Amino acid sequence: MSMLSGWIERLRSMVPGGQLPESTMESTPRTPHPRILTVDIVGMCNLRCPSCPVGNMGPVNPSGLMSEELFHRIVEKAVTDFGIESVVLFNWTESLLHPRVARFVQHVKSLGLYCMLSSNLNVLNDADAIMEAHPDHFRISLSGFTQEVYGKTHRQGNIERVKQNMRMLSTARQRAGAHQTRVVVYYHKYRHNLHEVAPMREFSHQLGFEFSDAWAYYMPLEKLLRLLDGQLPPEERRFVEDEFALPIVESIAAARELGPDHRCNLLDDQLVIDVHGNLAICCTVFDLRDGPNRLGSFLEMSSEDISRSKRDHATCAKCTAHNIHLHYSYYDLPELQQKYDDLATRNLGRPEGD
Ligand code: SF4
Ligand code: SF4
């Protein structure tokens, strides 16, 4: 994914200059108007990152590949019913595992929509076709420069393969003349990997890529709620306490201090759909088997059905009670971002395992 990256950051990346309309940040409720369609075109990932549900919850949801036909119907409905402007081809999965990923990008671009991909880049089968499809934003998500560091939080990944694929992607981008495609290396910061931010930044710039970094956080919402309820198994709790630079429990307490009644961008502004066409309440939840977070089959739901199913949702009540929706969008709330930087700095001064 995808994961550990705020939705607003995705939106910001889609707006020239990164300036979001005022309405995106307002704290008063307004009529939901989804502008982003987030679709998992595959139902799997090749890695098992412990901060991500793929690694910490396992194969909960059915896997598979989305057909182009289903994808076209979903996009058509999202445009017709909601006026969607952007399509994001990932949530909890590795979209480059789809053998026809470039054709999905092509389709989105043929409709004049913004298109974003994100990849761990351990696999890159057809760099030329992807770049020739001219996605607007291609994110490379990683957490280290050497295998020893990277492999700890991108479990089962191989950073040397990633670097080789980064070189291939850079060459393919030049060959395709895809200069308008932003390739952004997105570095997840933990306690153990801060010293490798600089070499990865330099390597990325050498290849003509942009670079950004952010404090890693713990996903998905289901696990975070268990952490806050004291129900996480001791080993996982230790992982959360020992590995994150941003202290997770304290950071949620800081988000809670912002008070109630902040609208949730993640609820209002995006439609999140799994590989089988099911609509999820939002991008932060993972388990879509039978529970309340699977709202229904997107193609069979009217706009009213969707609004109704999202309204007063039980999961949102639990989430907003802690302001977790703000926690997951922290870098779009300057006051929270400053607090999080302070919290992380203080936490980094603490001896490991303390
Ligand atoms: S690469 Fe890691 S973080 Fe991304 S979806 Fe796969 S397991 Fe999750
Ligand atoms: S309030 Fe929480 S659960 Fe509900 S949509 Fe927002 S982030 Fe998701």
mmCIF file of N, CA, C and O and ligand atoms in Angstrom, residues 1-3 45 47-49 52 54-55 92-93 120 154, ligand 1:
data_model
loop_
_atom_site.group_PDB
_atom_site.id
_atom_site.type_symbol
_atom_site.label_atom_id
_atom_site.label_comp_id
_atom_site.label_asym_id
_atom_site.label_seq_id
_atom_site.Cartn_x
_atom_site.Cartn_y
_atom_site.Cartn_z
ATOM 1 N N MET A 1 0.839 -1.188 0.000
ATOM 2 C CA MET A 1 0.000 0.000 0.000
ATOM 3 C C MET A 1 0.879 1.244 0.000
ATOM 4 O O MET A 1 2.090 1.076 0.108
ATOM 5 N N SER A 2 0.408 1.801 0.039
ATOM 6 C CA SER A 2 -0.817 2.378 0.499
ATOM 7 C C SER A 2 -0.818 2.749 1.947
ATOM 8 O O SER A 2 -0.930 3.891 2.296
ATOM 9 N N MET A 3 -0.706 1.662 2.747
ATOM 10 C CA MET A 3 -0.981 1.865 4.139
ATOM 11 C C MET A 3 -0.058 2.883 4.774
ATOM 12 O O MET A 3 0.926 3.274 4.210
ATOM 13 N N CYS A 45 -1.028 -9.136 -1.381
ATOM 14 C CA CYS A 45 0.242 -8.420 -1.385
ATOM 15 C C CYS A 45 1.350 -9.460 -1.227
ATOM 16 O O CYS A 45 1.141 -10.498 -0.605
ATOM 17 N N LEU A 47 4.212 -8.867 0.373
ATOM 18 C CA LEU A 47 4.956 -8.657 1.617
ATOM 19 C C LEU A 47 4.033 -8.891 2.827
ATOM 20 O O LEU A 47 2.833 -9.095 2.677
ATOM 21 N N ARG A 48 4.649 -8.816 4.021
ATOM 22 C CA ARG A 48 3.896 -9.054 5.259
ATOM 23 C C ARG A 48 4.333 -8.037 6.315
ATOM 24 O O ARG A 48 4.825 -8.400 7.387
ATOM 25 N N CYS A 49 4.169 -6.778 6.036
ATOM 26 C CA CYS A 49 4.633 -5.726 6.946
ATOM 27 C C CYS A 49 3.854 -5.786 8.267
ATOM 28 O O CYS A 49 2.615 -5.825 8.259
ATOM 29 N N CYS A 52 0.938 -3.345 9.066
ATOM 30 C CA CYS A 52 -0.172 -3.357 8.101
ATOM 31 C C CYS A 52 -1.010 -4.610 8.333
ATOM 32 O O CYS A 52 -0.479 -5.653 8.721
ATOM 33 N N VAL A 54 -2.145 -6.729 6.385
ATOM 34 C CA VAL A 54 -1.708 -7.894 5.596
ATOM 35 C C VAL A 54 -0.713 -8.707 6.423
ATOM 36 O O VAL A 54 -0.716 -9.935 6.400
ATOM 37 N N GLY A 55 0.107 -8.006 7.200
ATOM 38 C CA GLY A 55 1.081 -8.685 8.042
ATOM 39 C C GLY A 55 0.548 -9.033 9.419
ATOM 40 O O GLY A 55 0.894 -10.073 9.976
ATOM 41 N N TRP A 92 -5.163 -1.949 0.455
ATOM 42 C CA TRP A 92 -4.375 -2.897 1.261
ATOM 43 C C TRP A 92 -3.663 -3.916 0.392
ATOM 44 O O TRP A 92 -3.414 -5.029 0.847
ATOM 45 N N THR A 93 -3.365 -3.580 -0.821
ATOM 46 C CA THR A 93 -2.830 -4.590 -1.733
ATOM 47 C C THR A 93 -1.706 -4.016 -2.592
ATOM 48 O O THR A 93 -1.473 -2.806 -2.591
ATOM 49 N N ASN A 120 5.194 -1.400 -3.350
ATOM 50 C CA ASN A 120 6.416 -1.674 -2.592
ATOM 51 C C ASN A 120 7.577 -1.938 -3.550
ATOM 52 O O ASN A 120 8.721 -2.046 -3.130
ATOM 53 N N HIS A 154 9.424 -3.893 6.283
ATOM 54 C CA HIS A 154 8.832 -4.371 5.025
ATOM 55 C C HIS A 154 9.183 -5.857 4.932
ATOM 56 O O HIS A 154 10.035 -6.272 4.139
HETATM 57 S S1 SF4 B 1 3.685 -3.719 1.100
HETATM 58 FE FE1 SF4 B 1 3.469 -3.998 3.293
HETATM 59 S S2 SF4 B 1 2.275 -2.218 3.903
HETATM 60 FE FE2 SF4 B 1 1.978 -2.413 1.707
HETATM 61 S S3 SF4 B 1 0.114 -3.666 1.504
HETATM 62 FE FE3 SF4 B 1 1.876 -5.029 1.435
HETATM 63 S S4 SF4 B 1 2.094 -5.755 3.534
HETATM 64 FE FE4 SF4 B 1 0.826 -3.922 3.584
#
